[in-house]
PDB file of C-alpha atoms in Angstrom:
ATOM      1  CA  MET A1455       0.000   0.000   0.000  1.00 38.00           C
ATOM      2  CA  GLY A1456       1.436   3.383  -0.984  1.00 42.00           C
ATOM      3  CA  SER A1457       1.537   6.421   1.197  1.00 43.00           C
ATOM      4  CA  ALA A1458      -1.562   8.600   1.466  1.00 44.00           C
ATOM      5  CA  PRO A1459      -1.634  11.699  -0.754  1.00 44.00           C
ATOM      6  CA  VAL A1460      -1.005  15.137   0.673  1.00 46.00           C
ATOM      7  CA  LEU A1461      -4.367  16.858   0.742  1.00 47.00           C
ATOM      8  CA  PRO A1462      -4.386  20.591  -0.058  1.00 46.00           C
ATOM      9  CA  THR A1463      -5.748  23.172   2.308  1.00 45.00           C
ATOM     10  CA  ALA A1464      -6.911  26.722   1.770  1.00 42.00           C
ATOM     11  CA  PRO A1465      -5.523  29.475   4.020  1.00 40.00           C
ATOM     12  CA  GLU A1466      -8.192  31.315   5.938  1.00 41.00           C
ATOM     13  CA  SER A1467      -7.257  34.489   4.045  1.00 37.00           C
ATOM     14  CA  LEU A1468      -8.332  32.839   0.808  1.00 38.00           C
ATOM     15  CA  LEU A1469     -11.776  31.866   1.987  1.00 38.00           C
ATOM     16  CA  PRO A1470     -14.034  34.460   0.352  1.00 37.00           C
ATOM     17  CA  SER A1471     -17.368  35.797   1.440  1.00 37.00           C
ATOM     18  CA  LEU A1472     -20.159  35.981  -1.096  1.00 41.00           C
ATOM     19  CA  GLN A1473     -19.996  38.991  -3.371  1.00 43.00           C
ATOM     20  CA  PRO A1474     -22.862  40.352  -5.489  1.00 45.00           C
ATOM     21  CA  THR A1475     -22.283  40.171  -9.233  1.00 50.00           C
ATOM     22  CA  ALA A1476     -23.886  41.748 -12.270  1.00 64.00           C
ATOM     23  CA  ASP A1477     -22.505  39.090 -14.632  1.00 82.00           C
ATOM     24  CA  PRO A1478     -25.482  37.948 -16.772  1.00 87.00           C
ATOM     25  CA  ASN A1479     -23.978  34.458 -17.035  1.00 93.00           C
ATOM     26  CA  VAL A1480     -24.149  33.944 -13.260  1.00 95.00           C
ATOM     27  CA  VAL A1481     -27.428  32.489 -12.023  1.00 96.00           C
ATOM     28  CA  ALA A1482     -26.278  32.147  -8.395  1.00 97.00           C
ATOM     29  CA  VAL A1483     -23.220  31.923  -6.177  1.00 97.00           C
ATOM     30  CA  VAL A1484     -23.597  29.656  -3.168  1.00 98.00           C
ATOM     31  CA  ASP A1485     -21.254  29.253  -0.201  1.00 98.00           C
ATOM     32  CA  VAL A1486     -21.052  25.471   0.248  1.00 98.00           C
ATOM     33  CA  GLY A1487     -18.090  25.157   2.628  1.00 98.00           C
ATOM     34  CA  ARG A1488     -14.327  24.853   2.443  1.00 98.00           C
ATOM     35  CA  LEU A1489     -12.697  22.966  -0.434  1.00 98.00           C
ATOM     36  CA  PRO A1490     -15.790  22.011  -2.456  1.00 98.00           C
ATOM     37  CA  CYS A1491     -14.537  18.876  -4.158  1.00 97.00           C
ATOM     38  CA  ALA A1492     -17.302  17.186  -6.201  1.00 98.00           C
ATOM     39  CA  MET A1493     -21.034  17.347  -6.907  1.00 98.00           C
ATOM     40  CA  ALA A1494     -24.029  15.225  -7.877  1.00 98.00           C
ATOM     41  CA  GLU A1495     -27.644  15.979  -8.795  1.00 98.00           C
ATOM     42  CA  LEU A1496     -30.575  14.367  -6.970  1.00 98.00           C
ATOM     43  CA  ASP A1497     -34.284  15.227  -6.830  1.00 97.00           C
ATOM     44  CA  GLY A1498     -34.085  18.885  -7.803  1.00 98.00           C
ATOM     45  CA  SER A1499     -31.012  19.622  -5.719  1.00 98.00           C
ATOM     46  CA  VAL A1500     -27.246  19.587  -6.117  1.00 98.00           C
ATOM     47  CA  TRP A1501     -25.139  17.884  -3.466  1.00 98.00           C
ATOM     48  CA  VAL A1502     -21.605  19.212  -2.959  1.00 98.00           C
ATOM     49  CA  THR A1503     -18.893  17.674  -0.794  1.00 98.00           C
ATOM     50  CA  ALA A1504     -16.897  20.154   1.292  1.00 98.00           C
ATOM     51  CA  GLN A1505     -13.640  18.331   1.951  1.00 98.00           C
ATOM     52  CA  ALA A1506     -12.170  20.593   4.610  1.00 98.00           C
ATOM     53  CA  ASP A1507     -15.445  20.781   6.555  1.00 98.00           C
ATOM     54  CA  GLY A1508     -16.223  17.053   6.347  1.00 98.00           C
ATOM     55  CA  THR A1509     -19.722  17.720   5.059  1.00 98.00           C
ATOM     56  CA  ALA A1510     -22.120  17.032   2.213  1.00 98.00           C
ATOM     57  CA  VAL A1511     -24.249  20.082   1.431  1.00 98.00           C
ATOM     58  CA  ARG A1512     -27.572  20.135  -0.443  1.00 98.00           C
ATOM     59  CA  VAL A1513     -28.209  23.197  -2.592  1.00 98.00           C
ATOM     60  CA  ASP A1514     -31.920  23.566  -3.306  1.00 98.00           C
ATOM     61  CA  GLY A1515     -32.337  24.099  -7.036  1.00 97.00           C
ATOM     62  CA  ALA A1516     -35.383  26.330  -6.635  1.00 97.00           C
ATOM     63  CA  THR A1517     -33.920  28.776  -4.121  1.00 97.00           C
ATOM     64  CA  ASN A1518     -30.157  28.378  -4.776  1.00 97.00           C
ATOM     65  CA  THR A1519     -29.558  28.209  -1.038  1.00 97.00           C
ATOM     66  CA  VAL A1520     -28.095  25.571   1.253  1.00 98.00           C
ATOM     67  CA  ALA A1521     -31.069  23.551   2.475  1.00 98.00           C
ATOM     68  CA  GLN A1522     -29.305  20.702   4.288  1.00 98.00           C
ATOM     69  CA  THR A1523     -25.853  19.890   5.653  1.00 98.00           C
ATOM     70  CA  ILE A1524     -24.775  16.366   6.585  1.00 98.00           C
ATOM     71  CA  SER A1525     -21.619  15.823   8.621  1.00 98.00           C
ATOM     72  CA  VAL A1526     -19.825  12.777   7.199  1.00 98.00           C
ATOM     73  CA  GLY A1527     -16.200  13.408   8.237  1.00 97.00           C
ATOM     74  CA  GLY A1528     -13.190  11.756   6.678  1.00 97.00           C
ATOM     75  CA  GLN A1529     -12.411  14.489   4.118  1.00 98.00           C
ATOM     76  CA  PRO A1530     -15.207  13.746   1.613  1.00 98.00           C
ATOM     77  CA  CYS A1531     -14.614  14.275  -2.087  1.00 97.00           C
ATOM     78  CA  GLY A1532     -16.004  12.126  -4.924  1.00 98.00           C
ATOM     79  CA  ILE A1533     -19.782  11.696  -4.904  1.00 98.00           C
ATOM     80  CA  ALA A1534     -22.314   9.754  -6.976  1.00 98.00           C
ATOM     81  CA  VAL A1535     -25.968   8.778  -6.706  1.00 98.00           C
ATOM     82  CA  ALA A1536     -27.403   5.252  -6.883  1.00 98.00           C
ATOM     83  CA  ASN A1537     -30.663   3.791  -5.550  1.00 96.00           C
ATOM     84  CA  GLY A1538     -31.588   7.181  -4.104  1.00 97.00           C
ATOM     85  CA  LYS A1539     -28.511   7.224  -1.866  1.00 98.00           C
ATOM     86  CA  LEU A1540     -25.360   9.321  -1.886  1.00 98.00           C
ATOM     87  CA  TRP A1541     -22.086   7.450  -2.325  1.00 98.00           C
ATOM     88  CA  ILE A1542     -19.202   9.535  -1.042  1.00 98.00           C
ATOM     89  CA  ALA A1543     -15.461   8.856  -1.037  1.00 98.00           C
ATOM     90  CA  ALA A1544     -13.985   9.726   2.368  1.00 97.00           C
ATOM     91  CA  LEU A1545     -10.334  10.269   1.472  1.00 96.00           C
ATOM     92  CA  GLY A1546      -9.011  10.541   4.996  1.00 95.00           C
ATOM     93  CA  VAL A1547     -10.347   7.157   6.110  1.00 96.00           C
ATOM     94  CA  ASN A1548      -9.988   5.183   2.839  1.00 96.00           C
ATOM     95  CA  SER A1549     -13.701   4.449   2.745  1.00 97.00           C
ATOM     96  CA  MET A1550     -16.842   4.758   0.674  1.00 98.00           C
ATOM     97  CA  LEU A1551     -19.844   6.049   2.591  1.00 98.00           C
ATOM     98  CA  GLU A1552     -23.450   5.225   1.746  1.00 98.00           C
ATOM     99  CA  VAL A1553     -25.497   8.182   2.954  1.00 98.00           C
ATOM    100  CA  ASP A1554     -29.277   8.446   3.194  1.00 98.00           C
ATOM    101  CA  PRO A1555     -30.075  12.010   2.035  1.00 98.00           C
ATOM    102  CA  ALA A1556     -33.498  11.968   3.674  1.00 96.00           C
ATOM    103  CA  SER A1557     -32.357  11.093   7.193  1.00 96.00           C
ATOM    104  CA  GLY A1558     -28.784  12.361   6.920  1.00 96.00           C
ATOM    105  CA  THR A1559     -27.442   9.082   8.317  1.00 97.00           C
ATOM    106  CA  ILE A1560     -24.465   7.049   7.135  1.00 98.00           C
ATOM    107  CA  ASP A1561     -25.967   3.642   6.374  1.00 97.00           C
ATOM    108  CA  ASN A1562     -22.783   1.853   5.348  1.00 97.00           C
ATOM    109  CA  ARG A1563     -19.008   2.267   5.371  1.00 97.00           C
ATOM    110  CA  ILE A1564     -16.970   0.239   2.888  1.00 97.00           C
ATOM    111  CA  ASP A1565     -13.201   0.029   3.309  1.00 97.00           C
ATOM    112  CA  VAL A1566     -11.737   0.316  -0.193  1.00 96.00           C
ATOM    113  CA  GLY A1567      -8.111   0.249   0.934  1.00 95.00           C
ATOM    114  CA  GLY A1568      -7.064   3.779  -0.013  1.00 94.00           C
ATOM    115  CA  PRO A1569      -8.288   7.224  -1.045  1.00 94.00           C
ATOM    116  CA  GLY A1570     -10.685   7.224  -4.008  1.00 90.00           C
ATOM    117  CA  TRP A1571     -10.688  10.674  -5.598  1.00 81.00           C
ATOM    118  CA  ASP A1572     -13.321  10.054  -8.235  1.00 95.00           C
ATOM    119  CA  VAL A1573     -16.623   8.194  -7.874  1.00 98.00           C
ATOM    120  CA  GLN A1574     -18.968   7.308 -10.726  1.00 98.00           C
ATOM    121  CA  ALA A1575     -22.219   5.362 -11.034  1.00 98.00           C
ATOM    122  CA  GLY A1576     -22.759   3.129 -14.045  1.00 98.00           C
ATOM    123  CA  PHE A1577     -23.669  -0.391 -15.159  1.00 98.00           C
ATOM    124  CA  GLY A1578     -25.642  -0.877 -11.936  1.00 98.00           C
ATOM    125  CA  SER A1579     -22.597  -0.236  -9.774  1.00 98.00           C
ATOM    126  CA  ILE A1580     -20.482   2.333  -7.987  1.00 98.00           C
ATOM    127  CA  TRP A1581     -16.918   2.607  -9.342  1.00 98.00           C
ATOM    128  CA  VAL A1582     -13.985   3.980  -7.321  1.00 98.00           C
ATOM    129  CA  PRO A1583     -10.330   4.295  -8.446  1.00 97.00           C
ATOM    130  CA  VAL A1584      -8.177   3.731  -5.360  1.00 96.00           C
ATOM    131  CA  GLN A1585      -4.804   5.435  -5.230  1.00 92.00           C
ATOM    132  CA  GLY A1586      -2.093   3.515  -3.431  1.00 89.00           C
ATOM    133  CA  SER A1587      -3.324   0.068  -4.430  1.00 93.00           C
ATOM    134  CA  ASP A1588      -4.087   1.248  -8.005  1.00 95.00           C
ATOM    135  CA  GLU A1589      -7.269  -0.793  -8.043  1.00 97.00           C
ATOM    136  CA  ILE A1590     -10.643   0.098  -9.469  1.00 98.00           C
ATOM    137  CA  VAL A1591     -13.187  -1.053  -6.886  1.00 98.00           C
ATOM    138  CA  ARG A1592     -16.678  -1.976  -8.083  1.00 98.00           C
ATOM    139  CA  ILE A1593     -19.413  -1.823  -5.435  1.00 98.00           C
ATOM    140  CA  ASP A1594     -22.967  -3.173  -5.520  1.00 98.00           C
ATOM    141  CA  PRO A1595     -25.167  -0.277  -4.284  1.00 98.00           C
ATOM    142  CA  ALA A1596     -27.909  -2.719  -3.266  1.00 97.00           C
ATOM    143  CA  ASP A1597     -25.929  -4.101  -0.310  1.00 96.00           C
ATOM    144  CA  GLY A1598     -22.534  -2.338  -0.342  1.00 96.00           C
ATOM    145  CA  SER A1599     -20.633  -5.473  -1.235  1.00 97.00           C
ATOM    146  CA  ILE A1600     -17.469  -5.267  -3.308  1.00 98.00           C
ATOM    147  CA  ILE A1601     -18.089  -6.995  -6.632  1.00 98.00           C
ATOM    148  CA  ALA A1602     -14.553  -6.733  -7.967  1.00 98.00           C
ATOM    149  CA  ARG A1603     -11.126  -5.197  -7.421  1.00 98.00           C
ATOM    150  CA  ILE A1604      -9.616  -4.599 -10.845  1.00 98.00           C
ATOM    151  CA  PRO A1605      -5.844  -3.929 -10.999  1.00 97.00           C
ATOM    152  CA  GLY A1606      -4.935  -0.767 -12.924  1.00 95.00           C
ATOM    153  CA  GLY A1607      -2.432   2.031 -12.943  1.00 93.00           C
ATOM    154  CA  PRO A1608       0.102   3.497 -12.655  1.00 94.00           C
ATOM    155  CA  THR A1609      -1.652   5.910 -10.263  1.00 96.00           C
ATOM    156  CA  VAL A1610      -5.321   5.613 -11.142  1.00 96.00           C
ATOM    157  CA  SER A1611      -7.161   8.920 -11.206  1.00 95.00           C
ATOM    158  CA  GLY A1612     -10.371   9.989 -12.986  1.00 97.00           C
ATOM    159  CA  LEU A1613     -13.167   7.763 -14.278  1.00 98.00           C
ATOM    160  CA  ALA A1614     -15.394   7.957 -17.330  1.00 97.00           C
ATOM    161  CA  ILE A1615     -18.528   5.889 -17.891  1.00 98.00           C
ATOM    162  CA  THR A1616     -18.988   5.430 -21.644  1.00 96.00           C
ATOM    163  CA  PRO A1617     -21.953   3.552 -23.164  1.00 95.00           C
ATOM    164  CA  THR A1618     -20.023   0.260 -23.207  1.00 96.00           C
ATOM    165  CA  GLU A1619     -16.984   0.612 -20.929  1.00 97.00           C
ATOM    166  CA  VAL A1620     -15.442   2.204 -17.859  1.00 98.00           C
ATOM    167  CA  TRP A1621     -12.334   4.272 -18.546  1.00 98.00           C
ATOM    168  CA  VAL A1622      -9.677   4.975 -15.924  1.00 98.00           C
ATOM    169  CA  ALA A1623      -6.934   7.580 -16.306  1.00 98.00           C
ATOM    170  CA  ASN A1624      -3.392   6.633 -15.279  1.00 97.00           C
ATOM    171  CA  GLN A1625      -2.004   9.957 -14.143  1.00 95.00           C
ATOM    172  CA  ALA A1626       1.554   8.687 -13.611  1.00 96.00           C
ATOM    173  CA  GLY A1627       1.628   7.303 -17.158  1.00 95.00           C
ATOM    174  CA  THR A1628       0.301   8.185 -20.589  1.00 96.00           C
ATOM    175  CA  THR A1629      -2.513   5.663 -20.957  1.00 97.00           C
ATOM    176  CA  ILE A1630      -6.182   5.174 -20.203  1.00 98.00           C
ATOM    177  CA  ASP A1631      -7.373   1.714 -19.124  1.00 97.00           C
ATOM    178  CA  ARG A1632     -10.556   0.422 -20.762  1.00 98.00           C
ATOM    179  CA  ILE A1633     -12.599  -1.872 -18.498  1.00 98.00           C
ATOM    180  CA  ASP A1634     -15.267  -4.235 -19.800  1.00 98.00           C
ATOM    181  CA  PRO A1635     -17.958  -4.219 -17.069  1.00 98.00           C
ATOM    182  CA  ALA A1636     -19.225  -7.626 -18.206  1.00 98.00           C
ATOM    183  CA  LYS A1637     -15.797  -9.181 -17.528  1.00 98.00           C
ATOM    184  CA  ASN A1638     -14.545  -6.932 -14.717  1.00 98.00           C
ATOM    185  CA  LYS A1639     -11.181  -6.716 -16.416  1.00 97.00           C
ATOM    186  CA  ILE A1640      -9.089  -4.326 -18.476  1.00 98.00           C
ATOM    187  CA  VAL A1641      -9.524  -5.149 -22.152  1.00 97.00           C
ATOM    188  CA  GLY A1642      -7.375  -2.457 -23.730  1.00 96.00           C
ATOM    189  CA  HIS A1643      -5.616   0.860 -23.425  1.00 96.00           C
ATOM    190  CA  ILE A1644      -5.775   4.273 -25.061  1.00 97.00           C
ATOM    191  CA  ASP A1645      -2.514   6.164 -25.544  1.00 97.00           C
ATOM    192  CA  THR A1646      -2.450   9.860 -24.701  1.00 97.00           C
ATOM    193  CA  PRO A1647       0.263  12.409 -25.550  1.00 96.00           C
ATOM    194  CA  ALA A1648       0.700  13.376 -21.886  1.00 97.00           C
ATOM    195  CA  SER A1649      -0.509  12.179 -18.496  1.00 97.00           C
ATOM    196  CA  PRO A1650      -4.343  11.965 -18.310  1.00 98.00           C
ATOM    197  CA  PHE A1651      -6.174  13.033 -15.170  1.00 97.00           C
ATOM    198  CA  TRP A1652      -9.965  13.541 -15.519  1.00 98.00           C
ATOM    199  CA  PHE A1653     -12.735  13.162 -18.098  1.00 98.00           C
ATOM    200  CA  ALA A1654     -15.930  14.658 -19.447  1.00 98.00           C
ATOM    201  CA  VAL A1655     -18.209  12.364 -21.443  1.00 98.00           C
ATOM    202  CA  GLY A1656     -20.112  13.950 -24.311  1.00 98.00           C
ATOM    203  CA  ASP A1657     -22.674  12.495 -26.681  1.00 96.00           C
ATOM    204  CA  LYS A1658     -20.107  11.130 -29.135  1.00 96.00           C
ATOM    205  CA  SER A1659     -16.707  11.989 -27.686  1.00 98.00           C
ATOM    206  CA  VAL A1660     -14.754  12.117 -24.430  1.00 98.00           C
ATOM    207  CA  LEU A1661     -12.616  15.038 -23.265  1.00 98.00           C
ATOM    208  CA  VAL A1662      -9.437  14.135 -21.373  1.00 98.00           C
ATOM    209  CA  ALA A1663      -7.622  16.672 -19.185  1.00 98.00           C
ATOM    210  CA  LEU A1664      -3.830  16.521 -19.523  1.00 98.00           C
ATOM    211  CA  SER A1665      -3.327  18.653 -16.439  1.00 97.00           C
ATOM    212  CA  ASN A1666       0.469  18.826 -16.272  1.00 96.00           C
ATOM    213  CA  ALA A1667       0.643  19.671 -19.985  1.00 98.00           C
ATOM    214  CA  HIS A1668      -1.986  22.450 -19.674  1.00 98.00           C
ATOM    215  CA  SER A1669      -3.929  20.899 -22.528  1.00 98.00           C
ATOM    216  CA  VAL A1670      -6.669  18.427 -23.426  1.00 98.00           C
ATOM    217  CA  VAL A1671      -7.381  15.782 -26.039  1.00 98.00           C
ATOM    218  CA  ILE A1672     -10.685  14.529 -27.397  1.00 98.00           C
ATOM    219  CA  VAL A1673     -11.083  10.763 -27.775  1.00 98.00           C
ATOM    220  CA  ASP A1674     -13.490   8.930 -30.064  1.00 95.00           C
ATOM    221  CA  PRO A1675     -14.981   6.092 -27.961  1.00 94.00           C
ATOM    222  CA  ALA A1676     -15.710   4.008 -31.062  1.00 91.00           C
ATOM    223  CA  SER A1677     -12.109   3.947 -32.303  1.00 91.00           C
ATOM    224  CA  GLY A1678     -10.332   4.619 -29.020  1.00 92.00           C
ATOM    225  CA  LYS A1679      -8.105   7.136 -30.776  1.00 93.00           C
ATOM    226  CA  ALA A1680      -7.034  10.420 -29.208  1.00 95.00           C
ATOM    227  CA  GLY A1681      -6.907  13.562 -31.316  1.00 95.00           C
ATOM    228  CA  GLU A1682      -4.323  16.312 -31.277  1.00 96.00           C
ATOM    229  CA  GLN A1683      -3.463  18.191 -28.095  1.00 97.00           C
ATOM    230  CA  ILE A1684      -5.474  21.373 -27.586  1.00 98.00           C
ATOM    231  CA  ASP A1685      -4.053  24.142 -25.415  1.00 98.00           C
ATOM    232  CA  VAL A1686      -6.368  25.438 -22.700  1.00 98.00           C
ATOM    233  CA  GLY A1687      -5.626  27.346 -19.485  1.00 97.00           C
ATOM    234  CA  THR A1688      -3.075  26.657 -16.783  1.00 97.00           C
ATOM    235  CA  LEU A1689      -3.575  23.403 -14.841  1.00 97.00           C
ATOM    236  CA  PRO A1690      -6.857  22.059 -16.261  1.00 98.00           C
ATOM    237  CA  ARG A1691      -8.728  19.888 -13.780  1.00 98.00           C
ATOM    238  CA  ASP A1692     -12.088  18.061 -13.850  1.00 98.00           C
ATOM    239  CA  PRO A1693     -14.163  19.004 -16.928  1.00 98.00           C
ATOM    240  CA  GLY A1694     -17.873  18.665 -17.636  1.00 98.00           C
ATOM    241  CA  PHE A1695     -20.247  18.330 -20.577  1.00 98.00           C
ATOM    242  CA  VAL A1696     -22.529  21.354 -20.304  1.00 98.00           C
ATOM    243  CA  GLY A1697     -25.197  22.467 -22.759  1.00 98.00           C
ATOM    244  CA  GLY A1698     -23.699  20.343 -25.521  1.00 98.00           C
ATOM    245  CA  TYR A1699     -20.165  21.711 -25.039  1.00 98.00           C
ATOM    246  CA  PHE A1700     -17.120  20.752 -23.003  1.00 98.00           C
ATOM    247  CA  TRP A1701     -16.269  23.042 -20.078  1.00 98.00           C
ATOM    248  CA  MET A1702     -12.652  22.818 -18.928  1.00 98.00           C
ATOM    249  CA  PRO A1703     -11.946  24.566 -15.581  1.00 98.00           C
ATOM    250  CA  ASN A1704      -8.314  25.698 -15.260  1.00 98.00           C
ATOM    251  CA  GLN A1705      -7.247  25.894 -11.634  1.00 97.00           C
ATOM    252  CA  VAL A1706      -4.302  28.278 -11.842  1.00 97.00           C
ATOM    253  CA  SER A1707      -5.380  30.601 -14.667  1.00 96.00           C
ATOM    254  CA  GLY A1708      -8.848  30.708 -13.095  1.00 96.00           C
ATOM    255  CA  ASP A1709     -10.853  30.516 -16.314  1.00 97.00           C
ATOM    256  CA  VAL A1710     -13.145  27.964 -17.932  1.00 98.00           C
ATOM    257  CA  THR A1711     -12.358  27.015 -21.542  1.00 98.00           C
ATOM    258  CA  VAL A1712     -15.375  26.130 -23.702  1.00 98.00           C
ATOM    259  CA  LEU A1713     -14.735  23.602 -26.494  1.00 98.00           C
ATOM    260  CA  ASP A1714     -16.727  22.168 -29.389  1.00 98.00           C
ATOM    261  CA  PRO A1715     -16.979  18.386 -28.727  1.00 97.00           C
ATOM    262  CA  ALA A1716     -16.936  17.507 -32.435  1.00 95.00           C
ATOM    263  CA  SER A1717     -14.097  19.652 -33.751  1.00 95.00           C
ATOM    264  CA  GLY A1718     -12.155  20.425 -30.587  1.00 96.00           C
ATOM    265  CA  GLU A1719     -12.264  24.114 -31.467  1.00 98.00           C
ATOM    266  CA  VAL A1720     -11.900  26.476 -28.538  1.00 98.00           C
ATOM    267  CA  LEU A1721     -15.061  28.594 -28.717  1.00 98.00           C
ATOM    268  CA  GLY A1722     -14.329  30.944 -25.852  1.00 97.00           C
ATOM    269  CA  SER A1723     -13.755  31.167 -22.109  1.00 97.00           C
ATOM    270  CA  PHE A1724     -15.112  32.849 -19.008  1.00 97.00           C
ATOM    271  CA  VAL A1725     -13.945  33.604 -15.480  1.00 96.00           C
ATOM    272  CA  PRO A1726     -16.168  32.832 -12.455  1.00 95.00           C
ATOM    273  CA  PRO A1727     -16.117  35.946 -10.246  1.00 91.00           C
ATOM    274  CA  ASP A1728     -13.916  35.998  -7.139  1.00 91.00           C
ATOM    275  CA  ALA A1729     -12.765  32.372  -7.460  1.00 94.00           C
ATOM    276  CA  TYR A1730      -9.512  31.097  -5.950  1.00 94.00           C
ATOM    277  CA  GLY A1731      -8.887  27.765  -7.659  1.00 96.00           C
ATOM    278  CA  ILE A1732     -11.712  26.349  -9.766  1.00 98.00           C
ATOM    279  CA  TRP A1733     -11.590  22.587 -10.101  1.00 97.00           C
ATOM    280  CA  VAL A1734     -14.860  20.965 -11.202  1.00 98.00           C
ATOM    281  CA  ALA A1735     -17.392  21.736 -13.941  1.00 98.00           C
ATOM    282  CA  ASP A1736     -20.623  19.809 -14.551  1.00 98.00           C
ATOM    283  CA  GLU A1737     -24.201  20.198 -15.711  1.00 98.00           C
ATOM    284  CA  ALA A1738     -27.093  19.961 -13.258  1.00 98.00           C
ATOM    285  CA  LEU A1739     -30.661  21.246 -13.140  1.00 98.00           C
ATOM    286  CA  GLY A1740     -30.355  22.600 -16.675  1.00 98.00           C
ATOM    287  CA  ASP A1741     -27.402  24.894 -15.910  1.00 98.00           C
ATOM    288  CA  GLY A1742     -23.640  24.685 -15.666  1.00 98.00           C
ATOM    289  CA  TRP A1743     -21.936  24.464 -12.278  1.00 98.00           C
ATOM    290  CA  VAL A1744     -18.334  25.235 -11.325  1.00 98.00           C
ATOM    291  CA  LEU A1745     -16.758  24.448  -7.946  1.00 98.00           C
ATOM    292  CA  ASP A1746     -14.022  26.645  -6.485  1.00 98.00           C
ATOM    293  CA  TYR A1747     -11.779  24.138  -4.717  1.00 97.00           C
ATOM    294  CA  GLY A1748      -9.505  26.949  -3.534  1.00 96.00           C
ATOM    295  CA  GLY A1749     -12.347  28.633  -1.669  1.00 97.00           C
ATOM    296  CA  THR A1750     -15.929  27.928  -0.638  1.00 98.00           C
ATOM    297  CA  LYS A1751     -18.152  28.657  -3.628  1.00 98.00           C
ATOM    298  CA  ALA A1752     -20.331  26.810  -6.089  1.00 98.00           C
ATOM    299  CA  PHE A1753     -21.172  28.881  -9.165  1.00 98.00           C
ATOM    300  CA  ARG A1754     -24.396  28.226 -11.054  1.00 98.00           C
ATOM    301  CA  LEU A1755     -24.046  29.599 -14.587  1.00 98.00           C
ATOM    302  CA  ARG A1756     -25.931  29.722 -17.838  1.00 97.00           C
ATOM    303  CA  THR A1757     -24.951  27.041 -20.315  1.00 98.00           C
ATOM    304  CA  THR A1758     -24.183  29.782 -22.867  1.00 97.00           C
ATOM    305  CA  ALA A1759     -21.342  31.215 -20.737  1.00 97.00           C
ATOM    306  CA  GLY A1760     -18.166  31.649 -22.771  1.00 96.00           C
ATOM    307  CA  LEU A1761     -19.886  31.229 -26.137  1.00 96.00           C
ATOM    308  CA  PRO A1762     -19.569  33.950 -28.782  1.00 91.00           C
TER     309      PRO A1762
END
């Protein structure tokens, strides 16, 4: 088992208070807690994990306010929804937590053997890439049992659920593992021009963040071939597929690059106001959402942000 990763913290001086904005692209700015790490949509709300606070926060989609806070501990990050429950990766205790959103109780704790940064639901299961052991753990959400531990690596990172496979980025290498969920085994690899980190799955293509190379590539799932590198901002992180386009949040440059999923053309960019280290972009409740991992904010934005 490898050593646990060093988890970043935000100095108190960088934790912003909410500021009013006249930006027409901004629907709402919500304070969700320190180090907002990941999000998932459920029943008209968006759930956000606040890693430094040890909480899962429900943002009501109608009022854009925090309507519920559940203390889960363990430095929560990755989150997915299955069977009406929240499945949260608790990085500090190497566990997956099954959380009942109605009661706010933790119904199950599953030891996965290491920190799982990304969590995805697909093919009737919860999938977790575990750093340290470099395994992809497949969990049955019906009873919390571990269906399979699939060896991967080096240094498994982000996950993508395509229509037929599960893809896992190897951030210490230059390949993506392709897992057949019917066989619970790796059936092939996709070569990338630099180390892959996280994904966004579009209708017919997959965006791959090459964080250390400050660029992305678009992969055709049918052929498994990666296109040419596309320059984006500085330190691209966890992208999303929003309004039919790819949104690529760039942590250091602080902007979101908007790309055409078919051509890879950079269509534009935008900057969430008063952000300190944006990390995650995703679509929920008909809008785009961006999480500021360097601060405390979740930005709800129009899907047309950054478009000409």
